[in-house]
Amino acid sequence: MSTTTAGQLKEGLTKSGNRELLERWASQPVFTMFARYPDGTDKPAPVGEEPELLMVFYLEPGAAEAVAAESSSPEDGIEFYARQVELWDLARAARFYQCPLYWPEQELILSSAQLEVLGNTALVKDAIGSRRYTLITVLPLEGPAAAAGQPALLQRWAWLKEDDQTVDQEVEGKAHRILFDDRMNWGSDQGMPELPDDAVARSVLTPSEQQAFDRWAQPMLGLAHQPSLERKLPEGIQPLPGSPVPVSGLQSLAAMDELVQAFLLPGHQNLKLEVFDSALAPSDEATGEPEAGDAPARFRHFRAVYLAQGASAPMALCEDSLLIDELENLPLALPETPGLHPMPEALRARLLRYLAWELLHASRYADGVPFLMLGRMAGFLTAMPDNSGEPFYAQPDDPRYPYLARMTCGPASVPVIVIGEQDGDRVCVPVGNQSLPEADVPEDLPMGDEMVLDGELNIWGHAGMLRVPAGWLDCPEQWYSGTRLAAPWVVEQVRSGLYLMDFVTSEGGAKDKKVESAIGTVVTVSMIAFALFVLLLNLTGG
């Protein structure tokens, strides 16, 4: 029997400030619905009708037990029951899965702001004794370390201003920091995610900070699911003839590609090729004035766009422009009339492979989640490598490209996405930074003398591309099979960035929906709509 009354809890949740929510109510015991499957799997169960799924809680066990008894399904072998949890833990899961948290007895839905305070924020004491509001995000991992039961080794902490709970960028001069559990070996030879230079080890935290780190390192509650939905790498993947990528890399690619197509860019028909023409009149180099008598150069532009459901405008993914006379160099015929056209299958597959490799690369870094932007996926159709006198034209029908590789340049190495071939060399897009003194630049780098500026060769990630000898490239096994950020989490972060504005404008809508019909009705979660959440659940050990 709870010593807290319903009136006290309701008043605390509706009238308390952030400090009282954390100090008084975050640890409040409540009861929620769990589902037990025939194999012994126990997970919290949402209630309601899709898409209005809710996570519910009760102050007393009796109400939760009554709903559980009505919801059990003997014919499916699924038993529902009431379990006691702390409110912060339930709020953490509800916030993570973007699922409203509802208290039926008081007809109260906790706001997104309340969920973030209760489930993602801690009051910690730093080295000088100051108490700081800290927003904590667990970075879930997949791979050997996660399989060994160590999924919460990485966290991202951001300090918040007490008055309005916005990120305080004045603390140590940055908005957030990466924390890692140094009780594990983080050497690069261990296949662990690469840490930023300013990452903070758990061992140097204050006792208060260590307590918060360990608390959030505990497995998260997850949504109910069938055991058959456990995430596995695709089977039956065979080596790709002529490709240096190992089977483990092709498996990881296939898994990431599946997530991208299911949750980031769903619907083949929504990926379009936009075509438009332009002309550029020649001008005098000295004066910039148009030159009379010369015909303008005519260009055709090809832009890959995605028509997201409910979006106000198409989302541009990448774009290439060619002179009309260059079109004959492309290995495939493209639409000529201006407007939106179905994306040719070969181009669609190439674009999705590029994006999947880009996200796989990002998952190897603790702070590596990228944002999609126009121009990031280079070499969609054509490109001019920085050290080549000839344009590169893509071969979309070649399934070997693009792929993620390590480029070794003298004593240094840098990750690259290899997008194709040019006269026996490979054309690569660097996705990391590196600098070499002129003396270390290999002689077989095409146009190497022209690439060196002020005594250095500077390679910048996502800034141009290079033509390099094929022998410079290799594919380390641990890049594909090592521990990394969980692929579903990476995809979800990118998706959230893409749809941020839509989320902001619609976030408050859930609070105004009627929820009376949701009470007591346990829903079988849609295999498609909630597969991403289930994958995340398995990877975080919830």
Coordinates of C-alpha atoms in Angstrom, one line a residue, residues 23-330:
E23 CA 14.0 15.1 -5.6
R24 CA 10.5 14.0 -4.5
W25 CA 8.6 12.3 -7.3
A26 CA 11.0 10.7 -9.7
S27 CA 11.6 7.7 -7.3
Q28 CA 7.8 7.4 -6.5
P29 CA 6.8 3.7 -6.8
V30 CA 3.9 3.1 -9.3
F31 CA 2.4 0.1 -11.0
T32 CA 2.3 -0.6 -14.7
M33 CA 1.3 -3.4 -17.1
F34 CA 3.7 -6.1 -18.1
A35 CA 3.4 -8.9 -20.6
R36 CA 4.9 -12.4 -20.0
Y37 CA 5.4 -14.5 -23.0
P38 CA 5.6 -18.4 -23.1
D39 CA 9.4 -18.3 -23.3
G40 CA 9.6 -16.3 -20.1
T41 CA 10.2 -12.9 -21.7
D42 CA 8.8 -10.0 -19.6
K43 CA 8.2 -6.6 -21.1
P44 CA 6.0 -3.5 -20.3
A45 CA 2.9 -3.5 -22.4
P46 CA 1.3 -0.4 -23.9
V47 CA -2.4 0.0 -24.0
G48 CA -4.8 1.6 -26.4
E49 CA -5.6 1.5 -30.1
E50 CA -2.9 2.3 -32.7
P51 CA -1.8 4.9 -33.4
E52 CA -2.9 6.2 -29.9
L53 CA -0.8 3.8 -27.8
L54 CA -0.1 4.8 -24.2
M55 CA 2.0 3.6 -21.4
V56 CA -0.1 3.6 -18.2
F57 CA 0.6 3.7 -14.5
Y58 CA -1.4 3.3 -11.3
L59 CA -0.7 4.3 -7.7
E60 CA -2.2 1.2 -6.2
P61 CA -1.6 -2.4 -7.4
G62 CA -5.3 -3.3 -7.3
A63 CA -6.3 -1.2 -10.3
A64 CA -3.4 -2.4 -12.4
E65 CA -4.0 -6.1 -11.4
A66 CA -7.7 -5.8 -12.4
V67 CA -6.8 -4.5 -15.9
A68 CA -4.1 -7.2 -16.3
A69 CA -6.6 -9.9 -15.4
E70 CA -9.0 -8.6 -18.1
S71 CA -6.3 -8.4 -20.7
S72 CA -4.6 -11.8 -20.4
S73 CA -4.9 -14.0 -23.5
P74 CA -4.6 -17.7 -22.6
E75 CA -5.0 -18.8 -26.2
D76 CA -1.9 -16.8 -27.1
G77 CA 0.0 -18.0 -24.0
I78 CA 0.5 -14.3 -23.0
E79 CA -0.1 -13.3 -19.4
F80 CA -0.5 -9.7 -18.4
Y81 CA 0.3 -8.7 -14.8
A82 CA 1.0 -5.6 -12.7
R83 CA 4.6 -4.8 -11.7
Q84 CA 6.0 -2.0 -9.5
V85 CA 8.5 0.3 -11.0
E86 CA 9.8 3.8 -10.2
L87 CA 8.2 6.6 -12.0
W88 CA 11.5 7.9 -13.4
D89 CA 12.1 4.5 -15.1
L90 CA 8.7 4.5 -16.7
A91 CA 9.0 8.1 -17.8
R92 CA 12.4 7.3 -19.3
A93 CA 11.0 4.5 -21.5
A94 CA 7.9 6.6 -22.5
R95 CA 10.1 9.5 -23.5
F96 CA 12.5 7.3 -25.4
Y97 CA 9.7 5.6 -27.4
Q98 CA 7.7 8.8 -27.8
C99 CA 4.7 7.1 -26.2
P100 CA 2.5 9.2 -23.9
L101 CA 2.4 8.2 -20.2
Y102 CA -1.1 8.2 -18.8
W103 CA -2.5 7.9 -15.2
P104 CA -6.1 6.6 -15.9
E105 CA -7.4 7.1 -12.4
Q106 CA -6.7 10.8 -12.5
E107 CA -7.1 11.2 -16.3
L108 CA -3.6 12.7 -16.4
I109 CA -1.2 12.6 -19.3
L110 CA 2.3 13.7 -18.4
S111 CA 3.7 16.3 -20.9
S112 CA 6.9 15.8 -22.9
A113 CA 8.6 18.3 -20.7
Q114 CA 7.7 16.4 -17.6
L115 CA 8.8 13.1 -19.1
E116 CA 12.2 14.7 -20.0
V117 CA 12.7 16.0 -16.4
L118 CA 11.6 12.7 -14.7
G119 CA 13.2 10.3 -17.1
N120 CA 16.2 12.0 -18.7
T121 CA 17.4 14.5 -16.1
A122 CA 19.5 14.2 -12.9
L123 CA 20.7 16.6 -10.3
V124 CA 24.4 15.9 -9.8
K125 CA 27.1 17.4 -7.7
D126 CA 30.2 18.4 -9.6
A127 CA 33.8 18.5 -8.4
I128 CA 33.4 22.0 -6.7
G129 CA 30.2 20.9 -5.0
S130 CA 27.7 22.7 -7.3
R131 CA 24.5 20.9 -8.2
R132 CA 23.7 20.9 -11.8
Y133 CA 20.7 19.8 -13.8
T134 CA 22.1 17.2 -16.3
L135 CA 20.3 15.8 -19.3
I136 CA 21.4 12.2 -19.8
T137 CA 21.2 10.2 -23.0
V138 CA 22.3 6.6 -23.1
L139 CA 24.0 5.8 -26.4
P140 CA 23.0 2.2 -27.0
L141 CA 25.6 -0.2 -28.5
E142 CA 25.5 -3.3 -30.6
G143 CA 28.2 -5.8 -31.3
P144 CA 30.4 -8.0 -29.0
A145 CA 30.3 -5.7 -26.0
A146 CA 26.5 -5.4 -26.1
A147 CA 26.1 -9.1 -26.6
A148 CA 28.2 -9.6 -23.5
G149 CA 25.7 -7.7 -21.5
Q150 CA 27.4 -4.3 -21.6
P151 CA 25.0 -2.1 -23.7
A152 CA 25.2 1.1 -21.7
L153 CA 28.9 1.9 -21.7
L154 CA 28.4 5.3 -23.4
Q155 CA 26.3 8.3 -22.3
R156 CA 26.0 11.9 -23.5
W157 CA 25.5 14.5 -20.8
A158 CA 24.3 18.1 -21.3
W159 CA 24.1 20.7 -18.6
L160 CA 20.8 22.6 -18.3
K161 CA 20.0 26.0 -17.0
E162 CA 17.9 25.8 -13.9
D163 CA 15.5 28.6 -14.9
D164 CA 14.3 27.3 -18.3
Q165 CA 16.0 23.8 -18.6
T166 CA 17.7 24.8 -21.9
V167 CA 21.2 23.6 -22.6
D168 CA 23.9 25.7 -20.8
Q169 CA 26.7 26.0 -23.3
E170 CA 28.7 28.1 -20.9
V171 CA 29.6 25.2 -18.7
E172 CA 33.2 24.2 -19.7
G173 CA 32.6 26.0 -23.0
K174 CA 30.5 23.3 -24.7
A175 CA 27.0 22.0 -24.9
H176 CA 27.6 18.4 -24.0
R177 CA 30.2 15.8 -23.3
I178 CA 30.6 12.1 -24.0
L179 CA 31.1 9.8 -20.9
F180 CA 32.4 6.3 -21.1
D181 CA 32.8 3.4 -18.7
D182 CA 36.6 2.9 -18.5
R183 CA 36.1 -0.4 -16.8
M184 CA 36.0 -1.7 -20.3
N185 CA 39.0 -1.7 -22.7
W186 CA 38.4 1.1 -25.2
G187 CA 41.5 0.6 -27.3
S188 CA 40.9 0.9 -31.1
D189 CA 42.2 -2.7 -31.5
Q190 CA 39.3 -3.9 -29.4
G191 CA 36.8 -2.8 -32.0
M192 CA 35.1 -0.4 -29.7
P193 CA 33.6 2.9 -30.9
E194 CA 36.1 5.7 -31.3
L195 CA 35.9 8.3 -28.5
P196 CA 36.3 12.1 -29.0
D197 CA 39.4 13.6 -27.5
D198 CA 37.5 15.3 -24.7
A199 CA 35.5 12.2 -23.6
V200 CA 35.3 11.7 -19.9
A201 CA 36.0 8.4 -18.1
R202 CA 33.6 7.2 -15.4
S203 CA 36.6 6.8 -13.0
V204 CA 37.2 10.6 -12.8
L205 CA 33.6 11.5 -12.0
T206 CA 32.5 12.6 -8.6
P207 CA 30.6 10.1 -6.5
S208 CA 27.3 11.9 -7.3
E209 CA 28.1 11.8 -11.0
Q210 CA 29.1 8.1 -10.9
Q211 CA 25.8 7.3 -9.2
A212 CA 23.9 9.0 -12.0
F213 CA 26.0 7.3 -14.6
D214 CA 25.4 3.9 -13.1
R215 CA 21.7 4.6 -12.7
W216 CA 21.2 5.4 -16.4
A217 CA 23.4 2.4 -17.3
Q218 CA 20.7 0.1 -16.0
P219 CA 18.7 -1.6 -18.8
M220 CA 15.7 0.5 -20.0
L221 CA 12.2 -0.8 -19.8
G222 CA 10.9 -1.7 -23.3
L223 CA 7.7 -2.2 -25.1
A224 CA 6.1 -5.6 -25.2
H225 CA 7.0 -7.7 -28.2
Q226 CA 7.1 -11.2 -29.6
P227 CA 10.3 -13.1 -29.1
S228 CA 10.5 -13.8 -32.8
L229 CA 11.3 -10.1 -33.4
E230 CA 14.7 -10.4 -31.9
R231 CA 17.2 -8.6 -34.2
K232 CA 19.6 -10.8 -36.1
L233 CA 22.0 -10.0 -39.0
P234 CA 20.7 -11.1 -42.3
E235 CA 21.5 -14.7 -43.2
G236 CA 22.5 -16.0 -46.6
I237 CA 24.7 -13.0 -47.5
Q238 CA 27.3 -14.2 -50.0
P239 CA 30.6 -12.5 -50.9
L240 CA 30.2 -10.0 -53.7
P241 CA 32.5 -10.9 -56.6
G242 CA 35.2 -8.3 -57.1
S243 CA 34.4 -6.5 -53.8
P244 CA 37.0 -6.3 -51.0
V245 CA 34.2 -5.9 -48.4
P246 CA 34.0 -9.0 -46.1
V247 CA 30.8 -10.9 -45.6
S248 CA 30.5 -9.2 -42.1
G249 CA 30.5 -5.9 -43.9
L250 CA 27.8 -6.9 -46.4
Q251 CA 25.7 -8.3 -43.5
S252 CA 26.0 -5.0 -41.6
L253 CA 25.2 -3.1 -44.8
A254 CA 22.1 -5.2 -45.4
A255 CA 20.8 -4.7 -41.9
M256 CA 21.4 -0.9 -42.0
D257 CA 19.8 -0.7 -45.5
E258 CA 16.7 -2.5 -44.2
L259 CA 16.4 0.0 -41.4
V260 CA 16.9 3.0 -43.8
Q261 CA 14.2 1.7 -46.2
A262 CA 11.8 0.8 -43.4
F263 CA 12.1 3.9 -41.2
L264 CA 14.2 6.7 -42.7
L265 CA 13.0 6.7 -46.3
P266 CA 10.0 4.3 -46.4
G267 CA 8.2 3.8 -49.7
H268 CA 10.0 3.3 -53.0
Q269 CA 7.4 5.5 -54.7
N270 CA 8.3 8.5 -52.5
L271 CA 11.9 8.7 -53.7
K272 CA 11.8 10.8 -56.9
L273 CA 14.3 12.2 -59.4
E274 CA 13.7 15.9 -60.0
V275 CA 14.9 17.3 -63.4
F276 CA 15.3 20.9 -64.4
D277 CA 17.5 22.8 -66.9
S278 CA 19.4 26.0 -66.7
A279 CA 21.7 28.1 -68.9
L280 CA 24.8 30.1 -68.1
A281 CA 26.0 32.8 -70.4
P282 CA 29.8 33.1 -70.9
S283 CA 31.4 36.1 -69.3
D284 CA 34.7 38.0 -69.6
E285 CA 37.1 36.8 -66.9
A286 CA 38.4 40.3 -66.3
T287 CA 35.2 42.3 -66.2
G288 CA 32.6 39.7 -65.5
E289 CA 30.4 41.1 -68.2
P290 CA 28.6 38.7 -70.6
E291 CA 30.4 38.1 -73.8
A292 CA 28.3 38.8 -77.0
G293 CA 28.0 36.2 -79.7
D294 CA 28.8 33.0 -77.6
A295 CA 26.0 30.6 -76.9
P296 CA 25.2 30.1 -73.2
A297 CA 26.2 26.8 -71.6
R298 CA 23.2 24.6 -71.1
F299 CA 23.0 22.4 -68.0
R300 CA 20.6 19.7 -66.8
H301 CA 20.2 19.2 -63.1
F302 CA 19.2 15.9 -61.4
R303 CA 18.1 16.1 -57.8
A304 CA 17.2 13.1 -55.6
V305 CA 14.2 14.1 -53.5
Y306 CA 12.1 12.3 -50.9
L307 CA 8.4 13.1 -50.6
A308 CA 7.8 12.5 -46.9
Q309 CA 4.2 11.9 -45.9
G310 CA 2.8 15.1 -44.5
A311 CA 5.9 17.2 -45.3
S312 CA 5.3 20.7 -46.8
A313 CA 7.9 20.3 -49.5
P314 CA 10.2 17.6 -51.0
M315 CA 13.4 16.8 -49.0
A316 CA 16.5 17.2 -51.2
L317 CA 19.1 14.4 -50.6
C318 CA 21.7 15.1 -53.3
E319 CA 22.1 16.8 -56.6
D320 CA 24.3 16.7 -59.7
S321 CA 24.5 18.9 -62.7
L322 CA 25.8 18.1 -66.2
L323 CA 26.3 19.9 -69.4
I324 CA 23.8 18.7 -72.0
D325 CA 26.8 17.4 -74.0
E326 CA 27.9 15.3 -71.1
L327 CA 24.7 13.3 -70.8
E328 CA 26.0 10.8 -73.3
N329 CA 28.7 9.8 -70.9
L330 CA 26.3 8.5 -68.4

